[in-house]
Amino acid sequence: MHSPSGVELAGLASFLIAVPAVAVLASSGRRHTGAARRAHQLLAAGAAVTTAAALAGALSALIMAHGTDPHLRTLGQTVAVAMALGTVTLLTGTLMLPGAAENRRAALRHLLDGLIIAASLWFVGWVLVCPPTKILGSVTPVQCISVLLPAGVAAVAVGLTTILAMHAHRPRHITVRVAAGVTVVAVAATALSSGICQGSAALVLFSAVLLPAGLFVVARGVRTADLPVTVSGDIIQRGSGYAFVPMAAMIIAGTFHILAGGQFTAWGFFGVCVEGFALVTRQYLALGDVRDHTLLLRQREAHFRELAHTDPLTGLANRRGLVRALRERDPGRRTLVSLDLDGFKNVNDMRGHDVGDLVLAEVGDRLRRNLRDGDVAARLGGDEFAVLMAATPDEALAAGRRLLTVLCEPYETGAGPVFLSASVGVAGSPAPGDTGELMRDADLALRYAKQRGKNRVERYQKQYDELLRRHSVLETELRQAIDRGQLRLVFQPVVALPSVRPVGAEALLRWTHPELGAVPPVEFIPVAEESDLICVLGTWVLDQACAQLARWLAAGHDVWVSVNLSPKELHAADYAGQVARVLRKYGVPPQRLVLEVTEHAVATDMDELIRRLVELRSTGVRIALDDFGAGYSSLGQLRKLPVDILKIDQTLVAEPESRTGMAAPLVDVVVRLGHRLGLEVLAEGIGTPAQREVVEEAGCRLGQGSLFGWGVPPEHLEAQLRNARQSATRPVPVARARPSVTPSAPARSQIVMLGPGMRQVRAVLPTDPSFSGDQDVRSVDAPREMGQS
């Protein structure tokens, strides 16, 4: 039996050192899951196969050290096949690592790219090893054909490592480290099989050094292979210029071989075939990638084009989508229905934008469910929607009414039901291809529907254009009216009844334009409110009114002035402070200024309204509730409001007698109600002596209206005040006989029969002839005097 030499024992010991590396790889495979687990298991299996084959081959070579050559060649072939199989397993595991390729198709591309480089290395190696070059000389393993198998695998490993260094996901050094370790193992497998086949102890020792080194590199690499990587599937980042290098190498090597007188054998032809096959297959895959990428780009383009024409919240078309649909429709049967939710801003402010989004999404669903085939619903922005219909304007008008009913139904949300109304405008196609004009007409109709009270459907009419132009001109000119001196104040007198002595005045704004002429307040005040100019105008009116009031008081006139207050001014920040500053500026006693709040302001948040009015009253001014009886305020609200004066709306004063058989019976009720609440009552809109008589009989002691004078310049009103002072010093004529009553007697109420089973309660003052009669009466509190200070 042959005693092993020190070199042989050193080689066997080196192979044993590879065993811990195999254990590390096996442990790593057990710790992972999914695709990473399979990759680590393949690496562990490949390392185990190569190590086992190397140990078996080295041990068998020691035993057969003095054996015959055929036995050594057989052993070398066995070791070559086994180690090649293990190396291929290692390469497969490397390609399956998370950082190597994003999918199997990418792994196949990497493998083909590696084959291109491997085939070039194979061909160049064949040229160098074969005659006439024969670079290895006498040590060329001519008899060991099996060595070509691990040599080919080693060439593939070198090529794959090169490709991974260029195309692996970042950070690439982890995957490249594993691939480099596998390449070292492949070289060791080639050296070991060749050393055993040729009986070369040096090659076996060289292999024994390389194998554990390569496996430890692989084991160290897989420990960091789980770090996050940056995946890029963009084909434009996949360089292919490397293919020219292996092709150039093959051309140079082949040319050299031919010029040196060499001949092409089957192994050289094999290398050329593998190169050609790999190139063609790689080109086929590249064309497939380009085709798939082009299809993906088309799909994405279509998707983003659809997104560009779709509202993301409701799934309806957006403005671009609506314009596209308008251009594609037959102009002869195009009708656009424009819709807007009334008061939706309050939903966002009070409930939050999340609830608002739920409401908008529900609006989109309701529109979809109530449209015909071919109709296009769109959300134009905010709470504005539109529906394009292939219908006549009359058909669209009916559809608009149906949609109005649907949209006014309650919206159920997690925060409770939401109640909204809507305004609808309908417009037909004015001309072929003119989509912008159609949308503008529908917007005009919608705007007109809102101006006429909302919650209604309006059809576009040509006169809306003139109204729009007029509105635009008024808004533009109104912005410069103050600086140009086009605004002025007139004062309508407020008189004491029954003496008709002026005790106050209401400041009214007038606008005279050099080209437009006298613009009525009912026209420019709404424009000011829509364009937020109302606060600027209100500030100017307050300043001018207080300045004029200061002049009247300085002249010795006993008078007060009232100024109308818009809801926007009332809710403006520090408006009470602004009023106080103006009063101090002109030295006006606060009780001489009355601020009139319309009854429509009561429809807003009651708590906030009361807080604002309390702030104003704290400055000393008086508050009047204007247009009482026109609509919104209730008795309960009136009791809570901190007001001083109740102004009866002129519609109650001018109520026709034919309804009840007597003039304005509600005036009596309102006067009594105001007196009961401790308020002074002022009847406005008195235009006839009969209306004055009714107001006086009801016990109202303040009146205003055309019967006593329209709005006049301040100097005219001052003349009236002067005349009233002069007449007060003249002898008072003897009054006609009245029933004897106590001057301080309280007012009473009288039951008046209006018909069978119908009665009316009216106020009876001490000055009434029927005061001391036998009628059924009840005492009430006497109203307090106003207008004197």
PDB file of N, CA, C and O in Angstrom, residues 273-325:
ATOM      1  N   CYS A 273     -20.871  27.377 -32.928  1.00  0.00           N
ATOM      2  CA  CYS A 273     -22.321  27.121 -32.938  1.00  0.00           C
ATOM      3  C   CYS A 273     -22.996  27.650 -31.667  1.00  0.00           C
ATOM      4  O   CYS A 273     -24.084  28.238 -31.725  1.00  0.00           O
ATOM      5  N   VAL A 274     -22.348  27.384 -30.536  1.00  0.00           N
ATOM      6  CA  VAL A 274     -22.932  27.885 -29.285  1.00  0.00           C
ATOM      7  C   VAL A 274     -23.012  29.407 -29.300  1.00  0.00           C
ATOM      8  O   VAL A 274     -24.007  30.005 -28.878  1.00  0.00           O
ATOM      9  N   GLU A 275     -21.960  30.056 -29.840  1.00  0.00           N
ATOM     10  CA  GLU A 275     -21.966  31.517 -29.911  1.00  0.00           C
ATOM     11  C   GLU A 275     -23.107  32.018 -30.790  1.00  0.00           C
ATOM     12  O   GLU A 275     -23.846  32.936 -30.412  1.00  0.00           O
ATOM     13  N   GLY A 276     -23.248  31.399 -31.970  1.00  0.00           N
ATOM     14  CA  GLY A 276     -24.314  31.827 -32.870  1.00  0.00           C
ATOM     15  C   GLY A 276     -25.697  31.579 -32.286  1.00  0.00           C
ATOM     16  O   GLY A 276     -26.595  32.434 -32.365  1.00  0.00           O
ATOM     17  N   PHE A 277     -25.863  30.397 -31.681  1.00  0.00           N
ATOM     18  CA  PHE A 277     -27.171  30.075 -31.096  1.00  0.00           C
ATOM     19  C   PHE A 277     -27.502  31.050 -29.957  1.00  0.00           C
ATOM     20  O   PHE A 277     -28.632  31.528 -29.845  1.00  0.00           O
ATOM     21  N   ALA A 278     -26.536  31.337 -29.121  1.00  0.00           N
ATOM     22  CA  ALA A 278     -26.779  32.245 -28.006  1.00  0.00           C
ATOM     23  C   ALA A 278     -27.122  33.646 -28.506  1.00  0.00           C
ATOM     24  O   ALA A 278     -28.023  34.308 -27.973  1.00  0.00           O
ATOM     25  N   LEU A 279     -26.409  34.109 -29.553  1.00  0.00           N
ATOM     26  CA  LEU A 279     -26.687  35.439 -30.090  1.00  0.00           C
ATOM     27  C   LEU A 279     -28.090  35.528 -30.687  1.00  0.00           C
ATOM     28  O   LEU A 279     -28.825  36.496 -30.458  1.00  0.00           O
ATOM     29  N   VAL A 280     -28.468  34.491 -31.467  1.00  0.00           N
ATOM     30  CA  VAL A 280     -29.789  34.509 -32.095  1.00  0.00           C
ATOM     31  C   VAL A 280     -30.895  34.434 -31.028  1.00  0.00           C
ATOM     32  O   VAL A 280     -31.891  35.175 -31.083  1.00  0.00           O
ATOM     33  N   THR A 281     -30.708  33.551 -30.063  1.00  0.00           N
ATOM     34  CA  THR A 281     -31.710  33.423 -29.012  1.00  0.00           C
ATOM     35  C   THR A 281     -31.817  34.723 -28.197  1.00  0.00           C
ATOM     36  O   THR A 281     -32.921  35.175 -27.844  1.00  0.00           O
ATOM     37  N   ARG A 282     -30.647  35.310 -27.926  1.00  0.00           N
ATOM     38  CA  ARG A 282     -30.664  36.571 -27.172  1.00  0.00           C
ATOM     39  C   ARG A 282     -31.358  37.679 -27.961  1.00  0.00           C
ATOM     40  O   ARG A 282     -32.098  38.487 -27.395  1.00  0.00           O
ATOM     41  N   GLN A 283     -31.134  37.682 -29.276  1.00  0.00           N
ATOM     42  CA  GLN A 283     -31.806  38.692 -30.100  1.00  0.00           C
ATOM     43  C   GLN A 283     -33.312  38.470 -30.122  1.00  0.00           C
ATOM     44  O   GLN A 283     -34.099  39.426 -30.078  1.00  0.00           O
ATOM     45  N   TYR A 284     -33.723  37.207 -30.161  1.00  0.00           N
ATOM     46  CA  TYR A 284     -35.149  36.896 -30.142  1.00  0.00           C
ATOM     47  C   TYR A 284     -35.786  37.381 -28.842  1.00  0.00           C
ATOM     48  O   TYR A 284     -36.866  37.975 -28.838  1.00  0.00           O
ATOM     49  N   LEU A 285     -35.107  37.111 -27.718  1.00  0.00           N
ATOM     50  CA  LEU A 285     -35.630  37.574 -26.442  1.00  0.00           C
ATOM     51  C   LEU A 285     -35.658  39.101 -26.379  1.00  0.00           C
ATOM     52  O   LEU A 285     -36.582  39.699 -25.813  1.00  0.00           O
ATOM     53  N   ALA A 286     -34.635  39.729 -26.952  1.00  0.00           N
ATOM     54  CA  ALA A 286     -34.607  41.190 -26.946  1.00  0.00           C
ATOM     55  C   ALA A 286     -35.775  41.761 -27.735  1.00  0.00           C
ATOM     56  O   ALA A 286     -36.415  42.738 -27.307  1.00  0.00           O
ATOM     57  N   LEU A 287     -36.064  41.169 -28.893  1.00  0.00           N
ATOM     58  CA  LEU A 287     -37.216  41.623 -29.673  1.00  0.00           C
ATOM     59  C   LEU A 287     -38.519  41.411 -28.910  1.00  0.00           C
ATOM     60  O   LEU A 287     -39.435  42.241 -28.964  1.00  0.00           O
ATOM     61  N   GLY A 288     -38.600  40.275 -28.198  1.00  0.00           N
ATOM     62  CA  GLY A 288     -39.781  40.053 -27.375  1.00  0.00           C
ATOM     63  C   GLY A 288     -39.907  41.083 -26.256  1.00  0.00           C
ATOM     64  O   GLY A 288     -41.006  41.560 -25.954  1.00  0.00           O
ATOM     65  N   ASP A 289     -38.767  41.438 -25.649  1.00  0.00           N
ATOM     66  CA  ASP A 289     -38.792  42.471 -24.608  1.00  0.00           C
ATOM     67  C   ASP A 289     -39.244  43.811 -25.168  1.00  0.00           C
ATOM     68  O   ASP A 289     -40.022  44.536 -24.541  1.00  0.00           O
ATOM     69  N   VAL A 290     -38.741  44.135 -26.371  1.00  0.00           N
ATOM     70  CA  VAL A 290     -39.136  45.401 -26.996  1.00  0.00           C
ATOM     71  C   VAL A 290     -40.624  45.393 -27.308  1.00  0.00           C
ATOM     72  O   VAL A 290     -41.334  46.384 -27.095  1.00  0.00           O
ATOM     73  N   ARG A 291     -41.106  44.255 -27.804  1.00  0.00           N
ATOM     74  CA  ARG A 291     -42.532  44.151 -28.111  1.00  0.00           C
ATOM     75  C   ARG A 291     -43.375  44.292 -26.854  1.00  0.00           C
ATOM     76  O   ARG A 291     -44.370  45.037 -26.823  1.00  0.00           O
ATOM     77  N   ASP A 292     -42.996  43.578 -25.797  1.00  0.00           N
ATOM     78  CA  ASP A 292     -43.743  43.668 -24.545  1.00  0.00           C
ATOM     79  C   ASP A 292     -43.665  45.075 -23.948  1.00  0.00           C
ATOM     80  O   ASP A 292     -44.653  45.600 -23.414  1.00  0.00           O
ATOM     81  N   HIS A 293     -42.471  45.673 -24.068  1.00  0.00           N
ATOM     82  CA  HIS A 293     -42.323  47.019 -23.528  1.00  0.00           C
ATOM     83  C   HIS A 293     -43.161  48.022 -24.316  1.00  0.00           C
ATOM     84  O   HIS A 293     -43.770  48.930 -23.729  1.00  0.00           O
ATOM     85  N   THR A 294     -43.213  47.847 -25.616  1.00  0.00           N
ATOM     86  CA  THR A 294     -44.042  48.727 -26.437  1.00  0.00           C
ATOM     87  C   THR A 294     -45.518  48.577 -26.090  1.00  0.00           C
ATOM     88  O   THR A 294     -46.258  49.566 -25.972  1.00  0.00           O
ATOM     89  N   LEU A 295     -45.954  47.334 -25.909  1.00  0.00           N
ATOM     90  CA  LEU A 295     -47.345  47.094 -25.520  1.00  0.00           C
ATOM     91  C   LEU A 295     -47.636  47.711 -24.156  1.00  0.00           C
ATOM     92  O   LEU A 295     -48.699  48.316 -23.946  1.00  0.00           O
ATOM     93  N   LEU A 296     -46.681  47.582 -23.236  1.00  0.00           N
ATOM     94  CA  LEU A 296     -46.863  48.168 -21.912  1.00  0.00           C
ATOM     95  C   LEU A 296     -46.958  49.690 -21.998  1.00  0.00           C
ATOM     96  O   LEU A 296     -47.781  50.314 -21.322  1.00  0.00           O
ATOM     97  N   LEU A 297     -46.108  50.280 -22.845  1.00  0.00           N
ATOM     98  CA  LEU A 297     -46.158  51.726 -23.012  1.00  0.00           C
ATOM     99  C   LEU A 297     -47.501  52.171 -23.586  1.00  0.00           C
ATOM    100  O   LEU A 297     -48.055  53.201 -23.169  1.00  0.00           O
ATOM    101  N   ARG A 298     -48.014  51.406 -24.543  1.00  0.00           N
ATOM    102  CA  ARG A 298     -49.315  51.743 -25.109  1.00  0.00           C
ATOM    103  C   ARG A 298     -50.411  51.659 -24.062  1.00  0.00           C
ATOM    104  O   ARG A 298     -51.304  52.515 -23.989  1.00  0.00           O
ATOM    105  N   GLN A 299     -50.355  50.591 -23.254  1.00  0.00           N
ATOM    106  CA  GLN A 299     -51.365  50.445 -22.199  1.00  0.00           C
ATOM    107  C   GLN A 299     -51.279  51.573 -21.183  1.00  0.00           C
ATOM    108  O   GLN A 299     -52.295  52.118 -20.753  1.00  0.00           O
ATOM    109  N   ARG A 300     -50.063  51.920 -20.817  1.00  0.00           N
ATOM    110  CA  ARG A 300     -49.900  53.019 -19.868  1.00  0.00           C
ATOM    111  C   ARG A 300     -50.345  54.345 -20.475  1.00  0.00           C
ATOM    112  O   ARG A 300     -50.954  55.176 -19.788  1.00  0.00           O
ATOM    113  N   GLU A 301     -50.032  54.531 -21.744  1.00  0.00           N
ATOM    114  CA  GLU A 301     -50.456  55.765 -22.396  1.00  0.00           C
ATOM    115  C   GLU A 301     -51.974  55.867 -22.410  1.00  0.00           C
ATOM    116  O   GLU A 301     -52.547  56.930 -22.129  1.00  0.00           O
ATOM    117  N   ALA A 302     -52.616  54.737 -22.752  1.00  0.00           N
ATOM    118  CA  ALA A 302     -54.080  54.741 -22.756  1.00  0.00           C
ATOM    119  C   ALA A 302     -54.625  54.968 -21.346  1.00  0.00           C
ATOM    120  O   ALA A 302     -55.612  55.688 -21.154  1.00  0.00           O
ATOM    121  N   HIS A 303     -53.964  54.363 -20.361  1.00  0.00           N
ATOM    122  CA  HIS A 303     -54.415  54.524 -18.981  1.00  0.00           C
ATOM    123  C   HIS A 303     -54.282  55.970 -18.530  1.00  0.00           C
ATOM    124  O   HIS A 303     -55.221  56.557 -17.971  1.00  0.00           O
ATOM    125  N   PHE A 304     -53.123  56.565 -18.780  1.00  0.00           N
ATOM    126  CA  PHE A 304     -52.918  57.950 -18.352  1.00  0.00           C
ATOM    127  C   PHE A 304     -53.759  58.916 -19.173  1.00  0.00           C
ATOM    128  O   PHE A 304     -54.179  59.962 -18.665  1.00  0.00           O
ATOM    129  N   ARG A 305     -54.005  58.581 -20.436  1.00  0.00           N
ATOM    130  CA  ARG A 305     -54.890  59.431 -21.223  1.00  0.00           C
ATOM    131  C   ARG A 305     -56.298  59.397 -20.640  1.00  0.00           C
ATOM    132  O   ARG A 305     -56.989  60.416 -20.580  1.00  0.00           O
ATOM    133  N   GLU A 306     -56.702  58.192 -20.196  1.00  0.00           N
ATOM    134  CA  GLU A 306     -58.022  58.089 -19.573  1.00  0.00           C
ATOM    135  C   GLU A 306     -58.054  58.822 -18.236  1.00  0.00           C
ATOM    136  O   GLU A 306     -59.038  59.471 -17.888  1.00  0.00           O
ATOM    137  N   LEU A 307     -56.950  58.721 -17.477  1.00  0.00           N
ATOM    138  CA  LEU A 307     -56.885  59.456 -16.216  1.00  0.00           C
ATOM    139  C   LEU A 307     -56.937  60.955 -16.445  1.00  0.00           C
ATOM    140  O   LEU A 307     -57.518  61.695 -15.653  1.00  0.00           O
ATOM    141  N   ALA A 308     -56.320  61.411 -17.528  1.00  0.00           N
ATOM    142  CA  ALA A 308     -56.327  62.839 -17.833  1.00  0.00           C
ATOM    143  C   ALA A 308     -57.720  63.336 -18.175  1.00  0.00           C
ATOM    144  O   ALA A 308     -57.977  64.542 -18.116  1.00  0.00           O
ATOM    145  N   HIS A 309     -58.625  62.426 -18.541  1.00  0.00           N
ATOM    146  CA  HIS A 309     -59.988  62.810 -18.900  1.00  0.00           C
ATOM    147  C   HIS A 309     -61.011  62.292 -17.887  1.00  0.00           C
ATOM    148  O   HIS A 309     -62.207  62.280 -18.174  1.00  0.00           O
ATOM    149  N   THR A 310     -60.550  61.865 -16.699  1.00  0.00           N
ATOM    150  CA  THR A 310     -61.451  61.288 -15.696  1.00  0.00           C
ATOM    151  C   THR A 310     -61.221  61.965 -14.357  1.00  0.00           C
ATOM    152  O   THR A 310     -60.078  62.242 -13.974  1.00  0.00           O
ATOM    153  N   ASP A 311     -62.307  62.220 -13.659  1.00  0.00           N
ATOM    154  CA  ASP A 311     -62.222  62.768 -12.316  1.00  0.00           C
ATOM    155  C   ASP A 311     -61.922  61.635 -11.332  1.00  0.00           C
ATOM    156  O   ASP A 311     -62.671  60.650 -11.280  1.00  0.00           O
ATOM    157  N   PRO A 312     -60.851  61.721 -10.545  1.00  0.00           N
ATOM    158  CA  PRO A 312     -60.476  60.584  -9.692  1.00  0.00           C
ATOM    159  C   PRO A 312     -61.449  60.339  -8.539  1.00  0.00           C
ATOM    160  O   PRO A 312     -61.532  59.217  -8.046  1.00  0.00           O
ATOM    161  N   LEU A 313     -62.169  61.356  -8.081  1.00  0.00           N
ATOM    162  CA  LEU A 313     -63.054  61.186  -6.925  1.00  0.00           C
ATOM    163  C   LEU A 313     -64.355  60.492  -7.302  1.00  0.00           C
ATOM    164  O   LEU A 313     -64.792  59.557  -6.622  1.00  0.00           O
ATOM    165  N   THR A 314     -64.982  60.926  -8.375  1.00  0.00           N
ATOM    166  CA  THR A 314     -66.293  60.390  -8.751  1.00  0.00           C
ATOM    167  C   THR A 314     -66.239  59.348  -9.855  1.00  0.00           C
ATOM    168  O   THR A 314     -67.204  58.619 -10.047  1.00  0.00           O
ATOM    169  N   GLY A 315     -65.121  59.267 -10.579  1.00  0.00           N
ATOM    170  CA  GLY A 315     -65.046  58.357 -11.711  1.00  0.00           C
ATOM    171  C   GLY A 315     -65.737  58.873 -12.952  1.00  0.00           C
ATOM    172  O   GLY A 315     -65.769  58.185 -13.969  1.00  0.00           O
ATOM    173  N   LEU A 316     -66.306  60.073 -12.890  1.00  0.00           N
ATOM    174  CA  LEU A 316     -66.932  60.685 -14.064  1.00  0.00           C
ATOM    175  C   LEU A 316     -65.860  61.332 -14.930  1.00  0.00           C
ATOM    176  O   LEU A 316     -64.693  61.430 -14.549  1.00  0.00           O
ATOM    177  N   ALA A 317     -66.263  61.775 -16.097  1.00  0.00           N
ATOM    178  CA  ALA A 317     -65.350  62.548 -16.930  1.00  0.00           C
ATOM    179  C   ALA A 317     -65.057  63.886 -16.263  1.00  0.00           C
ATOM    180  O   ALA A 317     -65.869  64.404 -15.499  1.00  0.00           O
ATOM    181  N   ASN A 318     -63.872  64.423 -16.536  1.00  0.00           N
ATOM    182  CA  ASN A 318     -63.574  65.763 -16.045  1.00  0.00           C
ATOM    183  C   ASN A 318     -63.817  66.771 -17.165  1.00  0.00           C
ATOM    184  O   ASN A 318     -64.426  66.444 -18.184  1.00  0.00           O
ATOM    185  N   ARG A 319     -63.324  67.982 -16.999  1.00  0.00           N
ATOM    186  CA  ARG A 319     -63.584  69.013 -18.007  1.00  0.00           C
ATOM    187  C   ARG A 319     -62.987  68.627 -19.364  1.00  0.00           C
ATOM    188  O   ARG A 319     -63.606  68.833 -20.401  1.00  0.00           O
ATOM    189  N   ARG A 320     -61.766  68.069 -19.356  1.00  0.00           N
ATOM    190  CA  ARG A 320     -61.163  67.634 -20.617  1.00  0.00           C
ATOM    191  C   ARG A 320     -61.998  66.537 -21.273  1.00  0.00           C
ATOM    192  O   ARG A 320     -62.186  66.530 -22.492  1.00  0.00           O
ATOM    193  N   GLY A 321     -62.458  65.595 -20.439  1.00  0.00           N
ATOM    194  CA  GLY A 321     -63.282  64.524 -20.988  1.00  0.00           C
ATOM    195  C   GLY A 321     -64.579  65.038 -21.573  1.00  0.00           C
ATOM    196  O   GLY A 321     -65.049  64.542 -22.609  1.00  0.00           O
ATOM    197  N   LEU A 322     -65.173  66.039 -20.932  1.00  0.00           N
ATOM    198  CA  LEU A 322     -66.412  66.608 -21.452  1.00  0.00           C
ATOM    199  C   LEU A 322     -66.162  67.328 -22.774  1.00  0.00           C
ATOM    200  O   LEU A 322     -66.959  67.194 -23.720  1.00  0.00           O
ATOM    201  N   VAL A 323     -65.068  68.078 -22.859  1.00  0.00           N
ATOM    202  CA  VAL A 323     -64.746  68.766 -24.116  1.00  0.00           C
ATOM    203  C   VAL A 323     -64.507  67.762 -25.232  1.00  0.00           C
ATOM    204  O   VAL A 323     -64.959  67.955 -26.368  1.00  0.00           O
ATOM    205  N   ARG A 324     -63.810  66.657 -24.919  1.00  0.00           N
ATOM    206  CA  ARG A 324     -63.589  65.621 -25.931  1.00  0.00           C
ATOM    207  C   ARG A 324     -64.907  65.017 -26.392  1.00  0.00           C
ATOM    208  O   ARG A 324     -65.119  64.799 -27.600  1.00  0.00           O
ATOM    209  N   ALA A 325     -65.815  64.737 -25.443  1.00  0.00           N
ATOM    210  CA  ALA A 325     -67.116  64.178 -25.813  1.00  0.00           C
ATOM    211  C   ALA A 325     -67.927  65.174 -26.638  1.00  0.00           C
ATOM    212  O   ALA A 325     -68.638  64.784 -27.576  1.00  0.00           O
TER     213      ALA A 325
END
